[in-house]
Amino acid sequence: MIGTEEYHKISELVKRSGKRLLFLDYDGTLMPLMKFPSLSAPNEDVIRILTSLASDKKNNVVIISGRDSATLGKWLGNLDLIIVAEHGALIKYPGKQWQELAEETDEWKKEIITAMENSSRKCGGSFIEEKRFSLAWHYRNASYESGNFHSRELIRTLSKMIHNTPLQILDGNKIIEVRFTKVNKGAIAKMIMNKVNPDFIMALGDDRTDEDMFSALGRDSINIKIGPGETAAGYSLITQEEVVRFLKELLLKELN
Ligand SMILES: [Mg+2]
């Protein structure tokens, strides 16, 4: 929770800082979780707040997401932001092209796709999303019972398949994702932190992939978990709706 006392403490750190680094997850943090990933285009409020945050020269704003680079580029590519796609496989600095940080190899995908297709056939409403460096099986639109049952079954199957490989399973919020272990939000967050060399760091995220980021940044950062559940973050906000309000109040008060 961020009570009055905690808020005051964070606010003081913000005021005293000269160079800030903000890591913002996208889905479930800046925007609510939607039934289909393609429906979550940023609304006006989010565009406005990101534009304002980026216009303050003290702020270095990073959108750090598991989404693919084409979608993030289309939605946010014109803003003065650092954008991280696919949990750190790709990065884009303001006004620059995307850079790949992971090697591409598609061989590993075949077996995983077969297993996911198997689950999709049995679990109505679920679907597969193929990204460059990961595969995701979404079951947000399946019935609770079916999604629960088949997701656990898929996890067991995948766990056997990835044994002794460089792959990792992410058991997220109504999503199971398989990706290279070399790629994670923690590694990329640390790299950006070393590059920017800020005197204030804050990171916000709602899912398990954000825990990599919280752990990597550690006590150097004000880590804020969105929603309930166990977390390595020191602070939490109960709902996604609070995020934009919190950011506005904390960082844009002086600008408005
Ligand atoms: Mg998220």
PDB file of C-alpha atoms and ligand atoms in Angstrom:
ATOM      1  CA  MET A   1       0.000   0.000   0.000  1.00  0.00           C
ATOM      2  CA  ILE A   2       1.055   3.588  -0.522  1.00  0.00           C
ATOM      3  CA  GLY A   3      -0.366   5.496   2.445  1.00  0.00           C
ATOM      4  CA  THR A   4       0.113   9.193   3.163  1.00  0.00           C
ATOM      5  CA  GLU A   5       3.458   8.610   4.836  1.00  0.00           C
ATOM      6  CA  GLU A   6       4.844   6.474   2.014  1.00  0.00           C
ATOM      7  CA  TYR A   7       3.534   8.899  -0.582  1.00  0.00           C
ATOM      8  CA  HIS A   8       5.219  11.794   1.193  1.00  0.00           C
ATOM      9  CA  LYS A   9       8.521   9.903   1.282  1.00  0.00           C
ATOM     10  CA  ILE A  10       8.404   9.074  -2.438  1.00  0.00           C
ATOM     11  CA  SER A  11       7.350  12.619  -3.269  1.00  0.00           C
ATOM     12  CA  GLU A  12      10.342  14.021  -1.371  1.00  0.00           C
ATOM     13  CA  LEU A  13      12.710  11.743  -3.295  1.00  0.00           C
ATOM     14  CA  VAL A  14      11.145  12.919  -6.564  1.00  0.00           C
ATOM     15  CA  LYS A  15      11.570  16.577  -5.624  1.00  0.00           C
ATOM     16  CA  ARG A  16      15.208  16.121  -4.652  1.00  0.00           C
ATOM     17  CA  SER A  17      16.116  14.162  -7.777  1.00  0.00           C
ATOM     18  CA  GLY A  18      17.818  15.585 -10.848  1.00  0.00           C
ATOM     19  CA  LYS A  19      17.661  12.609 -13.157  1.00  0.00           C
ATOM     20  CA  ARG A  20      14.797  10.163 -12.895  1.00  0.00           C
ATOM     21  CA  LEU A  21      14.276   6.791 -14.487  1.00  0.00           C
ATOM     22  CA  LEU A  22      10.735   5.419 -14.669  1.00  0.00           C
ATOM     23  CA  PHE A  23       9.955   1.876 -15.725  1.00  0.00           C
ATOM     24  CA  LEU A  24       6.307   1.441 -16.660  1.00  0.00           C
ATOM     25  CA  ASP A  25       4.792  -1.877 -17.613  1.00  0.00           C
ATOM     26  CA  TYR A  26       1.975  -1.504 -20.144  1.00  0.00           C
ATOM     27  CA  ASP A  27      -0.837  -4.089 -19.791  1.00  0.00           C
ATOM     28  CA  GLY A  28      -2.441  -4.172 -16.370  1.00  0.00           C
ATOM     29  CA  THR A  29      -0.370  -1.164 -15.314  1.00  0.00           C
ATOM     30  CA  LEU A  30      -0.844   1.790 -17.689  1.00  0.00           C
ATOM     31  CA  MET A  31      -3.867   0.216 -19.391  1.00  0.00           C
ATOM     32  CA  PRO A  32      -6.449  -2.234 -18.033  1.00  0.00           C
ATOM     33  CA  LEU A  33      -6.210  -5.875 -19.087  1.00  0.00           C
ATOM     34  CA  MET A  34      -8.449  -6.446 -22.106  1.00  0.00           C
ATOM     35  CA  LYS A  35     -10.058  -9.573 -23.545  1.00  0.00           C
ATOM     36  CA  PHE A  36      -7.785  -9.471 -26.606  1.00  0.00           C
ATOM     37  CA  PRO A  37      -4.284  -7.983 -26.582  1.00  0.00           C
ATOM     38  CA  SER A  38      -5.104  -6.009 -29.727  1.00  0.00           C
ATOM     39  CA  LEU A  39      -7.844  -4.031 -27.924  1.00  0.00           C
ATOM     40  CA  SER A  40      -5.496  -2.321 -25.502  1.00  0.00           C
ATOM     41  CA  ALA A  41      -4.399   0.655 -27.605  1.00  0.00           C
ATOM     42  CA  PRO A  42      -3.498   3.548 -25.286  1.00  0.00           C
ATOM     43  CA  ASN A  43      -6.344   5.937 -24.504  1.00  0.00           C
ATOM     44  CA  GLU A  44      -6.026   9.729 -24.605  1.00  0.00           C
ATOM     45  CA  ASP A  45      -5.337   9.974 -20.912  1.00  0.00           C
ATOM     46  CA  VAL A  46      -2.382   7.591 -21.149  1.00  0.00           C
ATOM     47  CA  ILE A  47      -0.960   9.343 -24.215  1.00  0.00           C
ATOM     48  CA  ARG A  48      -1.327  12.689 -22.447  1.00  0.00           C
ATOM     49  CA  ILE A  49       0.406  11.553 -19.284  1.00  0.00           C
ATOM     50  CA  LEU A  50       3.260   9.862 -21.158  1.00  0.00           C
ATOM     51  CA  THR A  51       3.758  12.971 -23.286  1.00  0.00           C
ATOM     52  CA  SER A  52       3.818  15.177 -20.187  1.00  0.00           C
ATOM     53  CA  LEU A  53       6.168  12.876 -18.295  1.00  0.00           C
ATOM     54  CA  ALA A  54       8.552  12.743 -21.249  1.00  0.00           C
ATOM     55  CA  SER A  55       8.449  16.527 -21.687  1.00  0.00           C
ATOM     56  CA  ASP A  56      10.084  16.988 -18.270  1.00  0.00           C
ATOM     57  CA  LYS A  57      13.802  16.823 -19.023  1.00  0.00           C
ATOM     58  CA  LYS A  58      14.469  15.247 -15.621  1.00  0.00           C
ATOM     59  CA  ASN A  59      12.461  12.167 -16.590  1.00  0.00           C
ATOM     60  CA  ASN A  60      13.665   9.191 -18.591  1.00  0.00           C
ATOM     61  CA  VAL A  61      10.529   7.164 -19.248  1.00  0.00           C
ATOM     62  CA  VAL A  62      10.733   3.498 -20.210  1.00  0.00           C
ATOM     63  CA  ILE A  63       7.740   1.461 -21.348  1.00  0.00           C
ATOM     64  CA  ILE A  64       8.761  -2.097 -20.521  1.00  0.00           C
ATOM     65  CA  SER A  65       6.413  -4.715 -21.904  1.00  0.00           C
ATOM     66  CA  GLY A  66       6.040  -8.286 -23.075  1.00  0.00           C
ATOM     67  CA  ARG A  67       4.273  -7.100 -26.211  1.00  0.00           C
ATOM     68  CA  ASP A  68       5.716  -7.246 -29.697  1.00  0.00           C
ATOM     69  CA  SER A  69       7.691  -4.312 -31.068  1.00  0.00           C
ATOM     70  CA  ALA A  70       5.387  -3.605 -34.037  1.00  0.00           C
ATOM     71  CA  THR A  71       2.385  -2.960 -31.776  1.00  0.00           C
ATOM     72  CA  LEU A  72       4.300  -0.891 -29.230  1.00  0.00           C
ATOM     73  CA  GLY A  73       5.961   1.072 -32.035  1.00  0.00           C
ATOM     74  CA  LYS A  74       2.626   1.806 -33.648  1.00  0.00           C
ATOM     75  CA  TRP A  75       1.052   2.959 -30.387  1.00  0.00           C
ATOM     76  CA  LEU A  76       3.922   4.777 -28.686  1.00  0.00           C
ATOM     77  CA  GLY A  77       6.779   5.028 -31.183  1.00  0.00           C
ATOM     78  CA  ASN A  78       6.277   8.743 -31.825  1.00  0.00           C
ATOM     79  CA  LEU A  79       6.596   9.699 -28.180  1.00  0.00           C
ATOM     80  CA  ASP A  80       9.851  10.650 -26.471  1.00  0.00           C
ATOM     81  CA  LEU A  81      10.144   7.293 -24.684  1.00  0.00           C
ATOM     82  CA  ILE A  82      12.479   4.345 -24.394  1.00  0.00           C
ATOM     83  CA  ILE A  83      10.439   1.278 -25.362  1.00  0.00           C
ATOM     84  CA  VAL A  84      11.292  -2.292 -24.423  1.00  0.00           C
ATOM     85  CA  ALA A  85       9.411  -5.068 -26.258  1.00  0.00           C
ATOM     86  CA  GLU A  86       9.107  -8.808 -25.645  1.00  0.00           C
ATOM     87  CA  HIS A  87      10.386  -8.599 -22.054  1.00  0.00           C
ATOM     88  CA  GLY A  88      13.730  -7.174 -23.151  1.00  0.00           C
ATOM     89  CA  ALA A  89      14.408  -8.875 -26.494  1.00  0.00           C
ATOM     90  CA  LEU A  90      14.137  -5.550 -28.314  1.00  0.00           C
ATOM     91  CA  ILE A  91      14.704  -1.933 -27.343  1.00  0.00           C
ATOM     92  CA  LYS A  92      13.948   1.372 -29.039  1.00  0.00           C
ATOM     93  CA  TYR A  93      15.398   4.721 -27.969  1.00  0.00           C
ATOM     94  CA  PRO A  94      13.501   7.939 -28.821  1.00  0.00           C
ATOM     95  CA  GLY A  95      13.704   8.734 -32.536  1.00  0.00           C
ATOM     96  CA  LYS A  96      15.771   5.603 -33.232  1.00  0.00           C
ATOM     97  CA  GLN A  97      15.076   2.213 -34.812  1.00  0.00           C
ATOM     98  CA  TRP A  98      14.436  -0.979 -32.855  1.00  0.00           C
ATOM     99  CA  GLN A  99      17.532  -2.883 -31.742  1.00  0.00           C
ATOM    100  CA  GLU A 100      17.444  -6.617 -31.178  1.00  0.00           C
ATOM    101  CA  LEU A 101      19.087  -7.852 -28.014  1.00  0.00           C
ATOM    102  CA  ALA A 102      18.363 -11.538 -28.455  1.00  0.00           C
ATOM    103  CA  GLU A 103      19.331 -13.833 -31.275  1.00  0.00           C
ATOM    104  CA  GLU A 104      16.603 -15.165 -33.434  1.00  0.00           C
ATOM    105  CA  THR A 105      16.040 -18.865 -33.752  1.00  0.00           C
ATOM    106  CA  ASP A 106      12.656 -20.290 -34.544  1.00  0.00           C
ATOM    107  CA  GLU A 107      13.465 -23.998 -34.250  1.00  0.00           C
ATOM    108  CA  TRP A 108      12.384 -24.277 -30.630  1.00  0.00           C
ATOM    109  CA  LYS A 109       8.921 -22.914 -31.421  1.00  0.00           C
ATOM    110  CA  LYS A 110       7.619 -25.939 -33.367  1.00  0.00           C
ATOM    111  CA  GLU A 111       7.260 -28.333 -30.446  1.00  0.00           C
ATOM    112  CA  ILE A 112       5.872 -25.664 -28.146  1.00  0.00           C
ATOM    113  CA  ILE A 113       3.287 -24.564 -30.716  1.00  0.00           C
ATOM    114  CA  THR A 114       2.110 -28.172 -31.113  1.00  0.00           C
ATOM    115  CA  ALA A 115       1.550 -28.459 -27.362  1.00  0.00           C
ATOM    116  CA  MET A 116      -0.248 -25.104 -27.233  1.00  0.00           C
ATOM    117  CA  GLU A 117      -2.443 -26.024 -30.216  1.00  0.00           C
ATOM    118  CA  ASN A 118      -3.392 -29.188 -28.414  1.00  0.00           C
ATOM    119  CA  SER A 119      -4.575 -27.169 -25.425  1.00  0.00           C
ATOM    120  CA  SER A 120      -6.363 -24.661 -27.672  1.00  0.00           C
ATOM    121  CA  ARG A 121      -8.393 -27.436 -29.298  1.00  0.00           C
ATOM    122  CA  LYS A 122      -9.580 -28.606 -25.889  1.00  0.00           C
ATOM    123  CA  CYS A 123     -10.078 -25.195 -24.301  1.00  0.00           C
ATOM    124  CA  GLY A 124     -12.641 -23.004 -26.092  1.00  0.00           C
ATOM    125  CA  GLY A 125     -11.821 -19.280 -26.221  1.00  0.00           C
ATOM    126  CA  SER A 126      -8.086 -19.764 -25.788  1.00  0.00           C
ATOM    127  CA  PHE A 127      -5.621 -18.712 -28.464  1.00  0.00           C
ATOM    128  CA  ILE A 128      -1.922 -18.618 -29.308  1.00  0.00           C
ATOM    129  CA  GLU A 129       0.092 -15.489 -29.907  1.00  0.00           C
ATOM    130  CA  GLU A 130       3.416 -15.866 -31.700  1.00  0.00           C
ATOM    131  CA  LYS A 131       6.038 -13.246 -31.051  1.00  0.00           C
ATOM    132  CA  ARG A 132       9.556 -13.159 -32.327  1.00  0.00           C
ATOM    133  CA  PHE A 133      11.205 -14.489 -29.189  1.00  0.00           C
ATOM    134  CA  SER A 134       8.333 -16.049 -27.345  1.00  0.00           C
ATOM    135  CA  LEU A 135       5.068 -17.920 -27.650  1.00  0.00           C
ATOM    136  CA  ALA A 136       2.038 -17.108 -25.549  1.00  0.00           C
ATOM    137  CA  TRP A 137      -1.116 -19.106 -24.866  1.00  0.00           C
ATOM    138  CA  HIS A 138      -3.956 -16.826 -23.750  1.00  0.00           C
ATOM    139  CA  TYR A 139      -6.934 -18.227 -21.840  1.00  0.00           C
ATOM    140  CA  ARG A 140      -8.587 -15.034 -20.599  1.00  0.00           C
ATOM    141  CA  ASN A 141     -11.657 -15.762 -22.763  1.00  0.00           C
ATOM    142  CA  ALA A 142     -12.065 -19.387 -21.716  1.00  0.00           C
ATOM    143  CA  SER A 143     -14.474 -20.424 -18.958  1.00  0.00           C
ATOM    144  CA  TYR A 144     -12.909 -20.357 -15.507  1.00  0.00           C
ATOM    145  CA  GLU A 145     -12.998 -24.149 -15.041  1.00  0.00           C
ATOM    146  CA  SER A 146     -11.733 -25.006 -18.507  1.00  0.00           C
ATOM    147  CA  GLY A 147      -9.020 -22.338 -18.471  1.00  0.00           C
ATOM    148  CA  ASN A 148      -7.863 -23.386 -15.049  1.00  0.00           C
ATOM    149  CA  PHE A 149      -7.769 -27.089 -15.891  1.00  0.00           C
ATOM    150  CA  HIS A 150      -6.118 -26.840 -19.301  1.00  0.00           C
ATOM    151  CA  SER A 151      -3.614 -24.199 -18.264  1.00  0.00           C
ATOM    152  CA  ARG A 152      -2.341 -26.454 -15.441  1.00  0.00           C
ATOM    153  CA  GLU A 153      -2.191 -29.352 -17.877  1.00  0.00           C
ATOM    154  CA  LEU A 154      -0.257 -27.259 -20.403  1.00  0.00           C
ATOM    155  CA  ILE A 155       2.168 -26.105 -17.715  1.00  0.00           C
ATOM    156  CA  ARG A 156       2.913 -29.739 -16.817  1.00  0.00           C
ATOM    157  CA  THR A 157       3.470 -30.661 -20.491  1.00  0.00           C
ATOM    158  CA  LEU A 158       5.672 -27.626 -21.173  1.00  0.00           C
ATOM    159  CA  SER A 159       7.701 -28.153 -18.009  1.00  0.00           C
ATOM    160  CA  LYS A 160       8.755 -31.596 -19.249  1.00  0.00           C
ATOM    161  CA  MET A 161       9.555 -30.204 -22.711  1.00  0.00           C
ATOM    162  CA  ILE A 162      11.781 -27.343 -21.628  1.00  0.00           C
ATOM    163  CA  HIS A 163      13.842 -29.366 -19.169  1.00  0.00           C
ATOM    164  CA  ASN A 164      17.530 -28.731 -19.952  1.00  0.00           C
ATOM    165  CA  THR A 165      16.809 -26.106 -22.608  1.00  0.00           C
ATOM    166  CA  PRO A 166      17.389 -22.325 -22.495  1.00  0.00           C
ATOM    167  CA  LEU A 167      13.619 -21.855 -22.436  1.00  0.00           C
ATOM    168  CA  GLN A 168      11.534 -20.619 -19.553  1.00  0.00           C
ATOM    169  CA  ILE A 169       7.821 -20.803 -18.791  1.00  0.00           C
ATOM    170  CA  LEU A 170       6.014 -17.750 -17.467  1.00  0.00           C
ATOM    171  CA  ASP A 171       2.797 -18.608 -15.687  1.00  0.00           C
ATOM    172  CA  GLY A 172       1.140 -15.194 -15.877  1.00  0.00           C
ATOM    173  CA  ASN A 173      -2.303 -13.698 -15.457  1.00  0.00           C
ATOM    174  CA  LYS A 174      -4.441 -15.845 -17.835  1.00  0.00           C
ATOM    175  CA  ILE A 175      -1.415 -16.307 -20.053  1.00  0.00           C
ATOM    176  CA  ILE A 176       1.266 -18.953 -20.317  1.00  0.00           C
ATOM    177  CA  GLU A 177       4.344 -17.807 -22.127  1.00  0.00           C
ATOM    178  CA  VAL A 178       7.504 -19.616 -23.190  1.00  0.00           C
ATOM    179  CA  ARG A 179      10.624 -17.576 -23.935  1.00  0.00           C
ATOM    180  CA  PHE A 180      14.411 -17.635 -23.847  1.00  0.00           C
ATOM    181  CA  THR A 181      15.788 -17.298 -20.340  1.00  0.00           C
ATOM    182  CA  LYS A 182      18.409 -14.863 -21.552  1.00  0.00           C
ATOM    183  CA  VAL A 183      15.619 -12.396 -22.104  1.00  0.00           C
ATOM    184  CA  ASN A 184      13.933 -10.851 -19.068  1.00  0.00           C
ATOM    185  CA  LYS A 185      12.795  -7.504 -17.778  1.00  0.00           C
ATOM    186  CA  GLY A 186      15.374  -7.572 -14.985  1.00  0.00           C
ATOM    187  CA  ALA A 187      18.405  -7.828 -17.256  1.00  0.00           C
ATOM    188  CA  ILE A 188      17.222  -5.066 -19.569  1.00  0.00           C
ATOM    189  CA  ALA A 189      16.167  -2.780 -16.700  1.00  0.00           C
ATOM    190  CA  LYS A 190      19.644  -3.063 -15.216  1.00  0.00           C
ATOM    191  CA  MET A 191      21.247  -2.309 -18.565  1.00  0.00           C
ATOM    192  CA  ILE A 192      19.133   0.831 -18.984  1.00  0.00           C
ATOM    193  CA  MET A 193      19.810   1.871 -15.398  1.00  0.00           C
ATOM    194  CA  ASN A 194      23.577   1.676 -15.976  1.00  0.00           C
ATOM    195  CA  LYS A 195      23.253   3.657 -19.171  1.00  0.00           C
ATOM    196  CA  VAL A 196      21.046   6.445 -17.769  1.00  0.00           C
ATOM    197  CA  ASN A 197      22.731   6.598 -14.361  1.00  0.00           C
ATOM    198  CA  PRO A 198      19.750   8.192 -12.564  1.00  0.00           C
ATOM    199  CA  ASP A 199      19.441   9.420  -8.976  1.00  0.00           C
ATOM    200  CA  PHE A 200      15.823   8.305  -8.692  1.00  0.00           C
ATOM    201  CA  ILE A 201      14.346   5.063 -10.008  1.00  0.00           C
ATOM    202  CA  MET A 202      10.758   3.920  -9.894  1.00  0.00           C
ATOM    203  CA  ALA A 203       9.281   0.781 -11.464  1.00  0.00           C
ATOM    204  CA  LEU A 204       5.620  -0.218 -11.794  1.00  0.00           C
ATOM    205  CA  GLY A 205       4.211  -3.542 -12.950  1.00  0.00           C
ATOM    206  CA  ASP A 206       1.445  -6.053 -12.288  1.00  0.00           C
ATOM    207  CA  ASP A 207       2.653  -9.459 -13.454  1.00  0.00           C
ATOM    208  CA  ARG A 208       5.255 -12.111 -12.667  1.00  0.00           C
ATOM    209  CA  THR A 209       7.569 -10.862 -15.399  1.00  0.00           C
ATOM    210  CA  ASP A 210       7.762  -7.563 -13.521  1.00  0.00           C
ATOM    211  CA  GLU A 211       9.137  -9.404 -10.505  1.00  0.00           C
ATOM    212  CA  ASP A 212      12.387  -9.932 -12.493  1.00  0.00           C
ATOM    213  CA  MET A 213      12.575  -6.163 -12.817  1.00  0.00           C
ATOM    214  CA  PHE A 214      11.812  -5.507  -9.125  1.00  0.00           C
ATOM    215  CA  SER A 215      14.438  -8.029  -8.039  1.00  0.00           C
ATOM    216  CA  ALA A 216      17.088  -6.706 -10.428  1.00  0.00           C
ATOM    217  CA  LEU A 217      16.568  -3.062  -9.431  1.00  0.00           C
ATOM    218  CA  GLY A 218      16.366  -3.942  -5.736  1.00  0.00           C
ATOM    219  CA  ARG A 219      16.557  -1.279  -3.095  1.00  0.00           C
ATOM    220  CA  ASP A 220      17.888   1.321  -5.526  1.00  0.00           C
ATOM    221  CA  SER A 221      14.367   1.598  -6.871  1.00  0.00           C
ATOM    222  CA  ILE A 222      10.869   2.471  -5.650  1.00  0.00           C
ATOM    223  CA  ASN A 223       9.200  -0.729  -6.837  1.00  0.00           C
ATOM    224  CA  ILE A 224       5.420  -0.723  -7.034  1.00  0.00           C
ATOM    225  CA  LYS A 225       3.358  -3.829  -7.669  1.00  0.00           C
ATOM    226  CA  ILE A 226      -0.114  -3.295  -9.147  1.00  0.00           C
ATOM    227  CA  GLY A 227      -2.755  -5.615  -7.694  1.00  0.00           C
ATOM    228  CA  PRO A 228      -2.654  -8.296  -5.003  1.00  0.00           C
ATOM    229  CA  GLY A 229      -0.245 -11.191  -4.676  1.00  0.00           C
ATOM    230  CA  GLU A 230       3.235 -11.912  -3.445  1.00  0.00           C
ATOM    231  CA  THR A 231       5.889  -9.528  -4.715  1.00  0.00           C
ATOM    232  CA  ALA A 232       9.483  -8.428  -4.420  1.00  0.00           C
ATOM    233  CA  ALA A 233       8.273  -4.811  -4.665  1.00  0.00           C
ATOM    234  CA  GLY A 234       8.319  -2.616  -1.581  1.00  0.00           C
ATOM    235  CA  TYR A 235       5.046  -0.882  -2.401  1.00  0.00           C
ATOM    236  CA  SER A 236       1.756  -1.728  -4.032  1.00  0.00           C
ATOM    237  CA  LEU A 237      -1.252  -0.076  -5.580  1.00  0.00           C
ATOM    238  CA  ILE A 238      -4.477  -2.059  -5.314  1.00  0.00           C
ATOM    239  CA  THR A 239      -5.893  -1.462  -8.789  1.00  0.00           C
ATOM    240  CA  GLN A 240      -4.742  -0.455 -12.255  1.00  0.00           C
ATOM    241  CA  GLU A 241      -7.054   2.600 -12.158  1.00  0.00           C
ATOM    242  CA  GLU A 242      -4.888   4.097  -9.424  1.00  0.00           C
ATOM    243  CA  VAL A 243      -1.744   4.081 -11.560  1.00  0.00           C
ATOM    244  CA  VAL A 244      -2.441   7.027 -13.839  1.00  0.00           C
ATOM    245  CA  ARG A 245      -3.808   9.077 -10.940  1.00  0.00           C
ATOM    246  CA  PHE A 246      -0.727   8.271  -8.844  1.00  0.00           C
ATOM    247  CA  LEU A 247       1.699   9.187 -11.638  1.00  0.00           C
ATOM    248  CA  LYS A 248      -0.107  12.456 -12.359  1.00  0.00           C
ATOM    249  CA  GLU A 249      -0.151  13.467  -8.734  1.00  0.00           C
ATOM    250  CA  LEU A 250       3.441  12.484  -8.060  1.00  0.00           C
ATOM    251  CA  LEU A 251       5.152  13.712 -11.197  1.00  0.00           C
ATOM    252  CA  LEU A 252       2.975  16.200 -13.000  1.00  0.00           C
ATOM    253  CA  LYS A 253       1.629  18.414 -10.243  1.00  0.00           C
ATOM    254  CA  GLU A 254       4.310  21.025 -10.762  1.00  0.00           C
ATOM    255  CA  LEU A 255       3.912  20.929 -14.541  1.00  0.00           C
ATOM    256  CA  ASN A 256       0.151  21.628 -14.566  1.00  0.00           C
TER     257      ASN A 256
HETATM  258 MG    MG B   1       1.484  -6.221 -17.146  1.00  0.00          MG
END
